[in-house]
Short mmCIF file of C-alpha atoms in Angstrom, two decimals:
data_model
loop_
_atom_site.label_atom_id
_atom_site.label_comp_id
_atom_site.label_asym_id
_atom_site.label_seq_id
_atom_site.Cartn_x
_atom_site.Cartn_y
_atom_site.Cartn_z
CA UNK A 72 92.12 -33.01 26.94
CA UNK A 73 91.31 -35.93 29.04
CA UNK A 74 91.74 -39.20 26.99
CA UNK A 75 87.67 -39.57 26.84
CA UNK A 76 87.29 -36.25 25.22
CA UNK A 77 90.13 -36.43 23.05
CA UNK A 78 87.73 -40.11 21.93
CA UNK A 79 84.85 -38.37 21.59
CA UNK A 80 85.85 -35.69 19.45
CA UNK A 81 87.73 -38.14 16.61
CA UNK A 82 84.59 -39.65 16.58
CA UNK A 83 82.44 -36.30 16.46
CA UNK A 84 81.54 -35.57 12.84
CA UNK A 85 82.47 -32.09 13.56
CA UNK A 86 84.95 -32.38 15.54
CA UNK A 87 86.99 -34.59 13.69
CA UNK A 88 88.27 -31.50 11.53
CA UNK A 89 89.27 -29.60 14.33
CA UNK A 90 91.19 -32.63 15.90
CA UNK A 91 92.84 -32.57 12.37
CA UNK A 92 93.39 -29.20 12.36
CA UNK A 93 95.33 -29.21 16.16
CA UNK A 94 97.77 -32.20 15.25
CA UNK A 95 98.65 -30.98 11.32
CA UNK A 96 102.62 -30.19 12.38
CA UNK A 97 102.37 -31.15 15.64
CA UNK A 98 105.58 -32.14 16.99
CA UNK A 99 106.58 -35.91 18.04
CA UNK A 100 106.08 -35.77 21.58
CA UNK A 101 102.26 -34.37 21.06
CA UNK A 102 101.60 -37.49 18.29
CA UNK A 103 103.38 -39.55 20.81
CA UNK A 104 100.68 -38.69 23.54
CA UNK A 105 97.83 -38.47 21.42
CA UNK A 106 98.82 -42.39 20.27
CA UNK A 107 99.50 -43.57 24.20
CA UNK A 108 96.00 -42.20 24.89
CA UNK A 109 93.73 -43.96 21.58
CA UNK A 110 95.98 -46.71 21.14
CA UNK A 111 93.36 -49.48 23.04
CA UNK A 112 90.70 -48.31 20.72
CA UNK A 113 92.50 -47.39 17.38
CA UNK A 114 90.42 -50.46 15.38
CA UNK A 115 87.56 -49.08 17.73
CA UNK A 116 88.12 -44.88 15.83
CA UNK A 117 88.91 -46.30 12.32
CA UNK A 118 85.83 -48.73 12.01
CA UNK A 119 83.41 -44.93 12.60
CA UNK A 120 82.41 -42.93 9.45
CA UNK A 121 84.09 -39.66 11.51
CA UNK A 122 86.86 -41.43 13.57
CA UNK A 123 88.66 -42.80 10.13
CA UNK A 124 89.51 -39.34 9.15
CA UNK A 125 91.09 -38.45 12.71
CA UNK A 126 93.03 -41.67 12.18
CA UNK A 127 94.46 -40.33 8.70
CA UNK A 128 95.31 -37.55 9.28
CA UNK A 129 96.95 -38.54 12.86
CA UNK A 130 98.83 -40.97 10.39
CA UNK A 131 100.22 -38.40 8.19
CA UNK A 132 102.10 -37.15 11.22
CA UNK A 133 103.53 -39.97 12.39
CA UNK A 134 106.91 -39.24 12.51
CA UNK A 135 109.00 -42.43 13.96
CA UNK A 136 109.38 -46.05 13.95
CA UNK A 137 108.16 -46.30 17.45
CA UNK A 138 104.76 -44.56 16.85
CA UNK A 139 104.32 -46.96 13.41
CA UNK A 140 104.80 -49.50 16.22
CA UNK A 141 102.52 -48.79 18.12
CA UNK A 142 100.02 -48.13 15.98
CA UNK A 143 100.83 -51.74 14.02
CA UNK A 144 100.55 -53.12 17.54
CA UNK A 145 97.61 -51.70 18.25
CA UNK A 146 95.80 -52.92 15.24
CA UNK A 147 97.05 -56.52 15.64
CA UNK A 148 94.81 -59.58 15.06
CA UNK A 149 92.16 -57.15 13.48
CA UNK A 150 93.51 -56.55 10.59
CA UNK A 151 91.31 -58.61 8.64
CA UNK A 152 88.51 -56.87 9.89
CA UNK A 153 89.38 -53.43 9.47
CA UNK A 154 90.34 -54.64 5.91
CA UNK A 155 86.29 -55.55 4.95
CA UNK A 156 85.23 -52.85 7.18
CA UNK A 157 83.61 -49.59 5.11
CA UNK A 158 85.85 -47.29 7.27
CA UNK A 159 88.53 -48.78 8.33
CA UNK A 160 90.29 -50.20 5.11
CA UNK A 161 91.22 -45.93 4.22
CA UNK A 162 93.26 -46.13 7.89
CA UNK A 163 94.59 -49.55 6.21
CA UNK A 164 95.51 -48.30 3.27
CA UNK A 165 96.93 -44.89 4.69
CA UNK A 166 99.10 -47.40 6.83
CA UNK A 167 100.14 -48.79 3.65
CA UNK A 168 101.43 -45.95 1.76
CA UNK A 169 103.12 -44.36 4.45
CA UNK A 170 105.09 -46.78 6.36
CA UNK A 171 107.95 -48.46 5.10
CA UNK A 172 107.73 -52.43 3.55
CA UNK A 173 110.51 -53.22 6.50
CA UNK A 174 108.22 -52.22 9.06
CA UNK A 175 104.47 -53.70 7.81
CA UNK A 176 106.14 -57.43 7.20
CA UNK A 177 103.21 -58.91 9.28
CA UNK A 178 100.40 -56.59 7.69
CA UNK A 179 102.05 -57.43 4.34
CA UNK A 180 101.97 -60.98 5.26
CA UNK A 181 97.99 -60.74 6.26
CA UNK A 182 97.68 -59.23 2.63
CA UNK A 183 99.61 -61.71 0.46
CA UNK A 184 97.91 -64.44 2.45
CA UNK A 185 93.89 -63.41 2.06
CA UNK A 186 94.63 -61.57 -2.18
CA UNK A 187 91.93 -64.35 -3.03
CA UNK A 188 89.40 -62.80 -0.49
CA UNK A 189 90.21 -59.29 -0.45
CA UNK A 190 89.96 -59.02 -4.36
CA UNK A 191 85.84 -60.21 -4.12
CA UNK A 192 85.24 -58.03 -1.34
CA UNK A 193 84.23 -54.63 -2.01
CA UNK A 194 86.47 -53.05 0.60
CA UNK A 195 88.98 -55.60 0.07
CA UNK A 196 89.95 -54.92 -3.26
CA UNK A 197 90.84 -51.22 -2.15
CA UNK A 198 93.44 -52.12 0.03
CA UNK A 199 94.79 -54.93 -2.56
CA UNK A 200 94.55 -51.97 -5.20
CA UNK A 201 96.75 -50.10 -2.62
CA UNK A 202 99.18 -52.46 -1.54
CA UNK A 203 99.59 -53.38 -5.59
CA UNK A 204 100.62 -49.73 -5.79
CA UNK A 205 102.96 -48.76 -3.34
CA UNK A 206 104.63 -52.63 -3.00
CA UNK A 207 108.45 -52.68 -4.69
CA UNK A 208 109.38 -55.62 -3.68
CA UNK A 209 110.00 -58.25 -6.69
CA UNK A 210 109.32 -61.34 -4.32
CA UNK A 211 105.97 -59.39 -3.07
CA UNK A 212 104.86 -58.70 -6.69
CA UNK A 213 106.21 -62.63 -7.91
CA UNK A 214 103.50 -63.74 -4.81
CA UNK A 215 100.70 -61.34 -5.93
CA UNK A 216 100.97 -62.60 -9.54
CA UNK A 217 100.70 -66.49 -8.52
CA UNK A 218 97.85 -65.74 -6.68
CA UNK A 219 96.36 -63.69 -9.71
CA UNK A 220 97.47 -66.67 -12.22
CA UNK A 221 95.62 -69.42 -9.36
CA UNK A 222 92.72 -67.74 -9.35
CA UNK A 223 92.28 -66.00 -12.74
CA UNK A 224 89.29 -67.14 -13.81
CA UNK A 225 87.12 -66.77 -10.58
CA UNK A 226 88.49 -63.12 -9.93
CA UNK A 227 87.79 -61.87 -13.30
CA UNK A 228 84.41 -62.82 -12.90
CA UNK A 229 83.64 -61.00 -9.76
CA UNK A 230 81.78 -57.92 -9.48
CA UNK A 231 84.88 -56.66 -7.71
CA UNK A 232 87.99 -58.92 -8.60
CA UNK A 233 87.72 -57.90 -11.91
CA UNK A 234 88.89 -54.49 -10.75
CA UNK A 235 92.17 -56.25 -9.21
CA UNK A 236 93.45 -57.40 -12.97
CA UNK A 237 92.78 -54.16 -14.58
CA UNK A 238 94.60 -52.52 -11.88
CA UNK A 239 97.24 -55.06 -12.65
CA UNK A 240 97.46 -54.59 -16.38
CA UNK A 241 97.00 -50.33 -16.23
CA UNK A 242 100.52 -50.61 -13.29
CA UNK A 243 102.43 -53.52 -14.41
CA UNK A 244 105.14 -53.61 -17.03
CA UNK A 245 104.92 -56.03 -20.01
CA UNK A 246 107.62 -59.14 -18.33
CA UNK A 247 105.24 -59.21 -15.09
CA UNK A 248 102.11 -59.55 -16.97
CA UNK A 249 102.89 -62.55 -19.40
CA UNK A 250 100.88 -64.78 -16.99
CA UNK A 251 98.19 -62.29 -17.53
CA UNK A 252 98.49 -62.10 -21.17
CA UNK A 253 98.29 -66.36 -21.54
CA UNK A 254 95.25 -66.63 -18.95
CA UNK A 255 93.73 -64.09 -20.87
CA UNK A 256 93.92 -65.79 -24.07
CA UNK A 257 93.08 -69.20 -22.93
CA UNK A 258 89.69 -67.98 -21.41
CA UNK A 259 89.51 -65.13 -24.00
CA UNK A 260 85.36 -66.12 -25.07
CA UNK A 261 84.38 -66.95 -21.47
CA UNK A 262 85.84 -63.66 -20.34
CA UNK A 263 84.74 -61.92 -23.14
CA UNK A 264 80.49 -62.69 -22.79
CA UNK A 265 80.39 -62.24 -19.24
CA UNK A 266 79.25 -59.05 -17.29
CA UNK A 267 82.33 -58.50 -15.42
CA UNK A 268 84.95 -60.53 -16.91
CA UNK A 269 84.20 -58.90 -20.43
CA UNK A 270 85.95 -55.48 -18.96
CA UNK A 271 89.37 -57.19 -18.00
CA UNK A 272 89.25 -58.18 -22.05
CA UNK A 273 88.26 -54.42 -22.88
CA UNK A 274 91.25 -53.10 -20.81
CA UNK A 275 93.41 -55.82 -22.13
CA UNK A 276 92.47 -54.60 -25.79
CA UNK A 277 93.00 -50.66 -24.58
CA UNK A 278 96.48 -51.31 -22.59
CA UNK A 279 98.43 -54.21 -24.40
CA UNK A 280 101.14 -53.64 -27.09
CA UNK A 281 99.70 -53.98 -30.75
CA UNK A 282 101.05 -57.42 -31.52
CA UNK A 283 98.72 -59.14 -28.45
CA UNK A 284 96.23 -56.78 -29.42
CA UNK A 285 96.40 -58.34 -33.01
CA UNK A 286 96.74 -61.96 -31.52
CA UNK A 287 93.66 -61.30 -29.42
CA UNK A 288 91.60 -59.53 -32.69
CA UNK A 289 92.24 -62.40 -34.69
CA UNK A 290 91.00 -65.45 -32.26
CA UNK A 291 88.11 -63.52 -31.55
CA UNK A 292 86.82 -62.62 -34.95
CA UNK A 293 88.41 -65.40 -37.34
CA UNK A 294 89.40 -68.36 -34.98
CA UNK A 295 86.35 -69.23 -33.03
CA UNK A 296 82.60 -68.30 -32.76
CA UNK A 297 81.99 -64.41 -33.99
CA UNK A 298 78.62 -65.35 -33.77
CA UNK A 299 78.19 -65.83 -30.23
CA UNK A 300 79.76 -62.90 -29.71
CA UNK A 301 77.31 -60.74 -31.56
CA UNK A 302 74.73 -61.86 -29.99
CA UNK A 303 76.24 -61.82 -26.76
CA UNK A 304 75.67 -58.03 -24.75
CA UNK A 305 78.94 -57.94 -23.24
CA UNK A 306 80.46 -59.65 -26.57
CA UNK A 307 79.60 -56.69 -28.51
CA UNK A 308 81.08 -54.30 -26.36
CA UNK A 309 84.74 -56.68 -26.34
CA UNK A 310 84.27 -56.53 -30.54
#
C-alpha cells in the first residue's frame, strides 16, 4: 500500500478492522514500516472516531523501544490535546498501559503537571483514571496525592473530578489515602449535600475500614446538623 491508502483506510470505518486484522502478529519490520509511513499524522489518525482503533491496535504490536519512540515523538507537543480530545485520549491511554514508566517520563510529566485539569474534563479524567492505574512509582503516586489533597474540595465537586477520588479510594491502600480520609472529614456536610461531591462520601462509607466508617456515622448523625441532611436530596442518599 502506498502511504495515502494505508491513511485512508485507518481512517475508513470499515476498513479500520481489516487494517487491524493485517498487522495482529505482524512482525517488527512490517510495524516498523507501517509507523515510518503514519508517523507525521499519528495525532492527525487518533483524533478520528475510526482512525483511534487502527492506532490501538497498531499499539498492541509495538514491539521495541525504538517504535515507542517514535510514536512518543510523533505525538510530541500535542499531548494535551489528544488528552481532551473524544478519540484520542483511548490512543493515550493505550500508550499508557503498554509502555514502560522509563520510557513515557515526558508524557508522565504532561500528566502529573495538568491532574487539576484533566480530572474536570470529561476525557481528561479517563486518562488520569488510567495513568492512576497502571503508575507504580511511589514518588508518581506521592505527586498525584498532593495534587488530590490541593485541590480536594473543587474536584469533588465536579461533574467529573469526583470520579478521580473514587477511583482513588476503590485502588489505593489505607497509608496512601489518610490525606483522603482527613479532607473527607473536614468537608464531610459540604460534600455530603452536594450533587456530585455527595458520591465521593457514599464510596467513602462503602470502601473505608469500619472504624472511619463509625467516625464518619457519628459526625454526621450526632455531631452536627441531621437536619439539614434530611432535608437535603443528596443528604439522604449519604444517611
Amino acid at each position: 500500500l502506498k502511504k495515502d491508502g494505508l491513511y485512508k483506510i485507518m481512517k475508513n470505518t470499515y476498513g479500520n478492522y481489516f487494517f487491524q486484522l493485517i498487522i495482529k502478529g505482524s512482525e517488527e519490520p512490517i510495524i516498523s514500516l507501517i509507523l515510518s509511513y503514519i508517523s507525521d499524522c499519528i495525532v492527525n489518525i487518533s483524533k478520528d472516531p475510526s482512525g483511534t482503533f487502527s492506532l490501538q491496535g497498531l499499539l498492541d504490536e509495538i514491539s521495541s523501544m525504538e517504535q515507542e519512540e517514535l510514536i512518543l515523538k510523533s505525538i510530541k507537543n500535542h499531548e494535551m490535546e489528544m488528552a481532551y480530545d473524544k478519540n484520542a485520549t483511548y490512543v493515550l491511554q493505550k500508550l499508557v498501559l503498554l509502555f514502560p514508566d522509563i520510557h513515557r517520563k515526558r508524557l508522565n510529566e504532561i500528566i502529573l503537571n495538568n491532574i487539576k485539569n484533566l480530572c474536570i474534563n470529561q476525557n481528561g479524567i479517563c486518562l488520569v483514571k488510567t495513568f492512576i492505574r497502571s503508575n507504580t512509582l511511589i514518588d508518581d503516586r506521592n505527586r498525584i496525592n498532593k495534587e488530590f489533597i490541593k485541590n480536594f474540595v473543587n474536584l469533588a465537586e465536579s461533574p467529573f473530578g469526583n470520579y478521580g477520588i473514587q477511583f482513588l479510594i476503590e485502588n489505593w491502600d489505607n497509608e496512601m489515602l489518610k490525606d483522603i480520609k482527613k479532607k473527607i472529614m473536614e468537608n464531610l456536610y459540604e460534600l455530603s449535600v452536594q450533587q456530585f461531591s455527595s458520591n465521593v462520601v457514599e464510596k467513602a462509607i462503602e470502601i473505608f475500614d469500619e472504624e472511619y466508617r463509625e467516625k464518619l456515622i457519628k459526625k454526621l448523625c450526632f455531631e452536627g446538623n441531621f437536619l439539614t441532611l434530611l432535608k437535603s436530596r443528596f443528604g439522604r442518599f449519604v444517611l
